[in-house]
Amino acid sequence: MYRRFIATIAAASIAITAFGAMPARADNDDAARALAALLGIAIVGKIIHDNKKDKKAHHYEKNHVTKNHVPQYNQPSYKPPRYQPKPRPLPRRVDRKLLPGKCFHSYRTGQGKVRMFGRRCLKNNYDFVNRLPRQCLYVFDTPRGNRRGYEARCLRDRGYRLARR
């Protein structure tokens, strides 16, 4: 596009310099002829440009794929299974280190906030309460009375984790 523009400017400048080299005359016939020649060249150039543009558009439509046709290389090669396999349960040796999340509570005491697993809740929801370390069993005094449970930080230090369910 820039080449055509520069070529048009160069042709116009050459034509204008040719007028300057001619002797001055009193009539305007030469100027009118020059303007008519420039207008004719511009019209011919526009016709050629439109013709080339139509050929490019036709070439593009001819060589490109239509919307209804999907090329072979874009089709997925992976087909998902018809059923979703269920995850296997964890082995017992791993499962006993996961403590139920619903037993984890935070209580206010005179010394501040204490996070612990309630003993009664663990007895109802956890099969391995008798294997929990006895060093982590604490009795906390709260405004509602004494609470028995296992301190969360102590259990964490011994490898127990909170289950995500």
Backbone as numpy.savetxt, mean C-alpha at the origin, in Angstrom:
# Nx Ny Nz CAx CAy CAz Cx Cy Cz
7.85 16.59 -31.24 7.02 17.78 -31.24 7.89 19.02 -31.24
8.95 19.03 -30.42 9.83 20.20 -30.36 10.59 20.38 -31.66
10.95 19.28 -32.30 11.68 19.38 -33.57 10.83 20.06 -34.64
9.56 19.70 -34.68 8.66 20.31 -35.68 8.49 21.80 -35.39
8.36 22.14 -34.12 8.20 23.54 -33.75 9.43 24.34 -34.13
10.59 23.81 -33.84 11.85 24.51 -34.17 12.01 24.62 -35.69
11.64 23.56 -36.43 11.74 23.60 -37.89 10.79 24.66 -38.46
9.60 24.79 -37.88 8.64 25.80 -38.35 9.19 27.20 -38.09
9.77 27.41 -36.94 10.35 28.73 -36.60 11.51 29.05 -37.53
12.34 28.03 -37.80 13.49 28.25 -38.69 13.01 28.58 -40.11
11.99 27.89 -40.59 11.48 28.17 -41.94 10.88 29.56 -42.01
10.17 29.96 -40.97 9.58 31.30 -40.95 10.66 32.37 -40.91
11.72 32.14 -40.14 12.80 33.14 -40.07 13.54 33.25 -41.40
13.71 32.14 -42.09 14.37 32.19 -43.41 13.50 32.97 -44.40
12.18 32.72 -44.34 11.28 33.43 -45.25 11.28 34.93 -44.96
11.34 35.30 -43.68 11.32 36.72 -43.32 12.62 37.39 -43.73
13.75 36.68 -43.59 15.03 37.28 -44.00 15.08 37.46 -45.51
14.38 36.59 -46.25 14.35 36.76 -47.71 13.60 38.03 -48.08
12.58 38.41 -47.30 11.87 39.66 -47.58 12.76 40.86 -47.33
13.59 40.76 -46.34 14.45 41.89 -46.01 15.52 42.13 -47.06
15.91 41.11 -47.82 16.94 41.26 -48.84 16.39 41.88 -50.12
15.09 41.85 -50.34 14.49 42.42 -51.55 14.39 43.94 -51.42
14.46 44.59 -52.54 14.31 46.05 -52.48 12.87 46.43 -52.09
12.73 47.52 -51.48 11.42 47.98 -51.02 10.59 48.42 -52.21
9.30 48.05 -52.20 8.39 48.46 -53.27 7.19 49.13 -52.65
6.46 49.77 -53.43 5.31 50.51 -52.94 4.06 49.65 -52.83
3.97 48.54 -53.58 2.74 47.75 -53.55 2.81 46.64 -52.49
1.65 46.14 -52.07 1.56 45.12 -51.03 1.31 43.73 -51.62
1.44 43.59 -52.91 1.18 42.30 -53.54 2.19 41.24 -53.07
3.44 41.59 -52.92 4.45 40.62 -52.50 4.20 40.13 -51.06
3.82 41.06 -50.20 3.55 40.68 -48.82 2.34 39.75 -48.76
1.31 40.04 -49.56 0.12 39.19 -49.57 0.46 37.81 -50.12
1.31 37.75 -51.15 1.73 36.45 -51.71 2.51 35.64 -50.66
3.38 36.31 -49.94 4.18 35.62 -48.92 3.28 35.09 -47.81
2.34 35.90 -47.37 1.41 35.44 -46.34 0.57 34.27 -46.84
0.15 34.30 -48.07 -0.63 33.21 -48.64 0.22 31.94 -48.73
1.50 32.07 -49.08 2.39 30.92 -49.16 2.60 30.31 -47.76
2.82 31.17 -46.76 2.98 30.67 -45.39 1.71 29.98 -44.89
0.56 30.55 -45.20 -0.70 29.95 -44.80 -0.90 28.60 -45.49
-0.54 28.50 -46.74 -0.65 27.22 -47.48 0.28 26.16 -46.89
1.51 26.58 -46.54 2.46 25.63 -45.93 1.93 25.16 -44.57
1.35 26.07 -43.80 0.81 25.70 -42.49 -0.35 24.72 -42.63
-1.20 24.94 -43.62 -2.34 24.03 -43.83 -1.85 22.65 -44.25
-0.89 22.61 -45.16 -0.34 21.31 -45.60 0.33 20.59 -44.42
1.06 21.33 -43.59 1.70 20.73 -42.41 0.68 20.17 -41.42
-0.43 20.90 -41.24 -1.48 20.43 -40.33 -2.13 19.16 -40.88
-2.36 19.09 -42.15 -2.95 17.88 -42.77 -2.02 16.68 -42.59
-0.72 16.89 -42.82 0.25 15.80 -42.65 0.29 15.34 -41.20
0.29 16.30 -40.27 0.32 15.98 -38.84 -0.92 15.16 -38.44
-2.09 15.57 -38.87 -3.32 14.83 -38.53 -3.31 13.43 -39.13
-2.77 13.29 -40.32 -2.70 11.98 -40.97 -1.79 11.03 -40.18
-0.65 11.54 -39.73 0.26 10.71 -38.94 -0.35 10.35 -37.58
-1.09 11.30 -37.01 -1.74 11.06 -35.72 -2.79 9.95 -35.84
-3.56 9.96 -36.92 -4.56 8.91 -37.14 -3.91 7.55 -37.32
-2.77 7.50 -38.00 -2.07 6.22 -38.19 -1.56 5.67 -36.85
-1.04 6.57 -36.00 -0.56 6.12 -34.69 -1.70 5.59 -33.83
-2.84 6.27 -33.86 -3.99 5.83 -33.07 -4.50 4.48 -33.57
-4.55 4.31 -34.88 -5.00 3.05 -35.46 -4.01 1.93 -35.11
-2.72 2.22 -35.14 -1.69 1.23 -34.81 -1.82 0.82 -33.34
-2.08 1.76 -32.46 -2.21 1.47 -31.03 -3.41 0.56 -30.77
-4.57 0.85 -31.35 -5.77 0.03 -31.16 -5.58 -1.36 -31.72
-4.84 -1.47 -32.80 -4.67 -2.75 -33.47 -3.76 -3.69 -32.67
-2.71 -3.15 -32.07 -1.71 -3.99 -31.41 -1.99 -4.24 -29.94
-2.87 -3.48 -29.30 -3.12 -3.68 -27.88 -4.32 -4.57 -27.64
-4.35 -5.14 -26.45 -5.36 -6.12 -26.09 -6.65 -5.40 -25.71
-7.76 -5.98 -26.09 -9.05 -5.40 -25.72 -9.35 -5.71 -24.26
-10.37 -5.09 -23.70 -10.70 -5.26 -22.29 -11.24 -6.65 -21.98
-11.89 -7.29 -22.91 -12.50 -8.59 -22.65 -11.49 -9.73 -22.65
-10.36 -9.52 -23.26 -9.37 -10.59 -23.36 -8.32 -10.44 -22.27
-8.08 -11.49 -21.50 -7.06 -11.49 -20.45 -5.87 -12.28 -20.97
-4.69 -11.68 -21.02 -3.53 -12.42 -21.50 -3.20 -13.61 -20.60
-2.56 -14.60 -21.17 -2.26 -15.84 -20.45 -1.32 -15.60 -19.27
-0.38 -14.67 -19.39 0.62 -14.48 -18.34 0.05 -13.76 -17.11
-1.14 -13.16 -17.20 -1.74 -12.49 -16.05 -2.68 -13.38 -15.25
-2.94 -14.57 -15.72 -3.83 -15.45 -15.00 -3.10 -16.07 -13.82
-3.76 -16.13 -12.65 -3.08 -16.67 -11.47 -2.83 -18.17 -11.61
-1.65 -18.58 -11.19 -1.32 -20.00 -11.28 -1.64 -20.71 -9.97
-1.82 -19.96 -8.87 -2.10 -20.56 -7.58 -3.61 -20.63 -7.38
-4.10 -21.78 -7.01 -5.51 -21.93 -6.69 -5.62 -22.26 -5.21
-6.35 -21.43 -4.44 -6.45 -21.69 -3.00 -7.23 -22.98 -2.74
-6.94 -23.64 -1.62 -7.66 -24.88 -1.33 -9.13 -24.61 -1.05
-9.95 -25.62 -1.27 -11.39 -25.47 -1.07 -11.75 -25.40 0.41
-10.94 -25.93 1.26 -11.20 -25.91 2.68 -10.02 -25.25 3.39
-10.27 -24.71 4.54 -9.21 -24.10 5.33 -8.82 -25.08 6.43
-7.57 -25.50 6.47 -7.17 -26.44 7.51 -7.21 -25.78 8.88
-7.63 -26.53 9.88 -7.69 -26.01 11.24 -6.33 -26.18 11.90
-5.92 -25.20 12.69 -4.61 -25.33 13.35 -4.64 -26.44 14.40
-3.55 -27.13 14.50 -3.45 -28.20 15.50 -3.26 -27.58 16.88
-3.75 -28.23 17.90 -3.54 -27.68 19.26 -2.08 -27.80 19.66
-1.67 -26.92 20.54 -0.30 -26.96 21.01 -0.05 -28.21 21.85
1.16 -28.71 21.85 1.47 -29.86 22.71 1.29 -29.48 24.18
1.05 -30.46 25.02 0.78 -30.21 26.44 1.95 -29.51 27.14
3.17 -29.84 26.74 4.33 -29.25 27.42 4.45 -27.75 27.12
3.97 -27.31 25.97 4.00 -25.89 25.63 2.76 -25.20 26.20
1.63 -25.89 26.12 0.36 -25.32 26.53 0.32 -25.01 28.03
1.07 -25.73 28.83 0.99 -25.50 30.27 1.70 -24.23 30.69
2.45 -23.59 29.82 3.11 -22.33 30.13 2.26 -21.13 29.73
1.09 -21.36 29.13 0.20 -20.27 28.73 -0.93 -20.14 29.75
-1.02 -18.98 30.38 -2.03 -18.74 31.40 -3.23 -18.04 30.78
-4.45 -18.35 31.23 -5.64 -17.73 30.63 -5.70 -16.23 30.90
-6.04 -15.47 29.86 -6.07 -14.02 29.97 -7.19 -13.49 30.83
-8.29 -14.24 30.95 -9.41 -13.73 31.73 -9.14 -13.78 33.24
-8.09 -14.48 33.65 -7.73 -14.54 35.07 -6.76 -13.44 35.46
-6.28 -12.69 34.51 -5.31 -11.63 34.78 -6.05 -10.36 35.20
-5.76 -9.87 36.42 -6.42 -8.68 36.94 -5.40 -7.76 37.58
-5.81 -6.52 37.75 -4.98 -5.53 38.41 -5.74 -5.02 39.63
-5.07 -5.03 40.80 -5.71 -4.63 42.05 -4.93 -3.48 42.68
-5.66 -2.59 43.36 -5.01 -1.50 44.10 -4.79 -1.96 45.54
-3.59 -1.74 46.01 -3.26 -2.07 47.40 -2.68 -0.83 48.06
-2.31 -0.98 49.32 -1.69 0.14 50.03 -0.33 0.50 49.46
0.35 -0.46 48.84 1.68 -0.21 48.27 1.60 0.22 46.80
0.43 0.22 46.20 0.28 0.58 44.79 -0.51 -0.47 44.03
-0.32 -0.50 42.76 -1.05 -1.42 41.89 -0.33 -2.75 41.82
-1.08 -3.84 41.94 -0.51 -5.18 41.84 -1.23 -5.92 40.72
-0.47 -6.52 39.83 -1.03 -7.31 38.74 -0.84 -8.78 39.07
-1.94 -9.51 39.01 -1.85 -10.91 39.41 -2.92 -11.75 38.72
-2.71 -13.06 38.80 -3.68 -14.03 38.33 -4.43 -14.56 39.55
-5.75 -14.44 39.54 -6.55 -14.90 40.67 -6.50 -16.42 40.82
-6.34 -16.88 42.05 -6.18 -18.30 42.30 -7.45 -19.08 41.97
-8.60 -18.57 42.36 -9.85 -19.28 42.09 -10.12 -19.36 40.58
-9.87 -18.29 39.87 -10.06 -18.28 38.42 -9.12 -19.28 37.75
-7.87 -19.33 38.20 -6.93 -20.30 37.64 -7.37 -21.73 37.91
-7.92 -21.99 39.11 -8.39 -23.34 39.42 -9.52 -23.77 38.48
-10.37 -22.81 38.08 -11.49 -23.12 37.20 -11.11 -23.20 35.73
-10.08 -22.48 35.31 -9.78 -22.34 33.88 -8.40 -22.84 33.46
-7.61 -23.37 34.37 -6.24 -23.77 34.05 -5.99 -25.13 34.69
-5.51 -26.09 33.90 -5.36 -27.47 34.36 -4.13 -27.71 35.22
-3.16 -26.82 35.18 -1.87 -27.09 35.82 -1.61 -26.17 37.00
-2.61 -25.83 37.77 -2.44 -24.92 38.91 -1.48 -25.51 39.93
-1.53 -26.82 40.11 -0.65 -27.45 41.11 0.82 -27.40 40.69
1.12 -27.09 39.44 2.51 -27.00 38.98 3.06 -25.58 38.98
2.24 -24.61 39.29 2.72 -23.22 39.35 3.69 -23.07 40.51
4.72 -22.23 40.38 5.70 -22.08 41.46 5.09 -21.44 42.70
5.39 -22.04 43.83 4.81 -21.56 45.09 5.40 -20.22 45.52
6.57 -19.89 44.99 7.18 -18.61 45.34 6.35 -17.44 44.80
5.56 -17.68 43.78 4.77 -16.61 43.16 3.40 -16.45 43.80
3.03 -17.34 44.71 1.73 -17.25 45.37 1.80 -16.20 46.48
0.92 -15.19 46.38 0.92 -14.10 47.35 -0.50 -13.84 47.83
-0.55 -13.28 49.01 -1.83 -12.81 49.56 -1.73 -11.29 49.64
-2.65 -10.59 48.97 -2.64 -9.14 48.92 -3.81 -8.60 49.71
-3.56 -7.54 50.44 -4.61 -6.89 51.20 -5.16 -5.74 50.35
-6.45 -5.81 50.01 -7.11 -4.78 49.21 -8.24 -4.17 50.01
-8.82 -3.05 49.56 -9.97 -2.47 50.27 -11.16 -3.43 50.38
-11.26 -4.39 49.50 -12.35 -5.37 49.54 -11.98 -6.63 50.31
-10.81 -6.68 50.88 -10.40 -7.86 51.62 -9.13 -8.46 51.05
-8.74 -9.60 51.62 -7.53 -10.27 51.15 -7.80 -10.99 49.82
-6.82 -10.93 48.94 -6.89 -11.62 47.64 -5.73 -12.58 47.56
-5.99 -13.77 47.09 -4.94 -14.76 46.86 -4.75 -14.93 45.37
-3.51 -14.97 45.00 -3.23 -15.17 43.59 -1.75 -15.26 43.33
-1.42 -15.35 42.05 -0.04 -15.47 41.61 0.38 -14.16 40.96
1.49 -13.62 41.40 1.97 -12.35 40.87 2.45 -12.55 39.43
2.01 -11.67 38.55 2.28 -11.82 37.11 3.77 -11.69 36.79
4.46 -10.76 37.42 5.88 -10.57 37.12 6.70 -11.79 37.55
6.35 -12.36 38.68 7.06 -13.54 39.16 6.86 -14.72 38.20
5.62 -14.90 37.72 5.35 -15.99 36.76 6.06 -15.74 35.44
6.09 -14.49 35.02 6.77 -14.16 33.76 8.25 -14.49 33.84
8.87 -14.21 34.97 10.29 -14.51 35.14 10.57 -16.00 35.10
9.59 -16.81 35.39 9.77 -18.27 35.38 9.27 -18.92 34.09
8.97 -18.12 33.06 8.66 -18.67 31.74 7.19 -18.75 31.39
6.30 -18.33 32.26 4.87 -18.38 31.96 4.47 -17.14 31.16
3.52 -17.34 30.24 3.06 -16.24 29.37 1.55 -16.14 29.40
1.06 -14.99 29.03 -0.37 -14.74 28.96 -0.89 -15.24 27.62
-1.92 -16.08 27.65 -2.51 -16.56 26.39 -3.25 -15.41 25.72
-3.24 -15.35 24.41 -3.82 -14.25 23.66 -5.32 -14.38 23.47
-5.93 -15.43 23.90 -7.38 -15.62 23.69 -8.16 -15.07 24.83
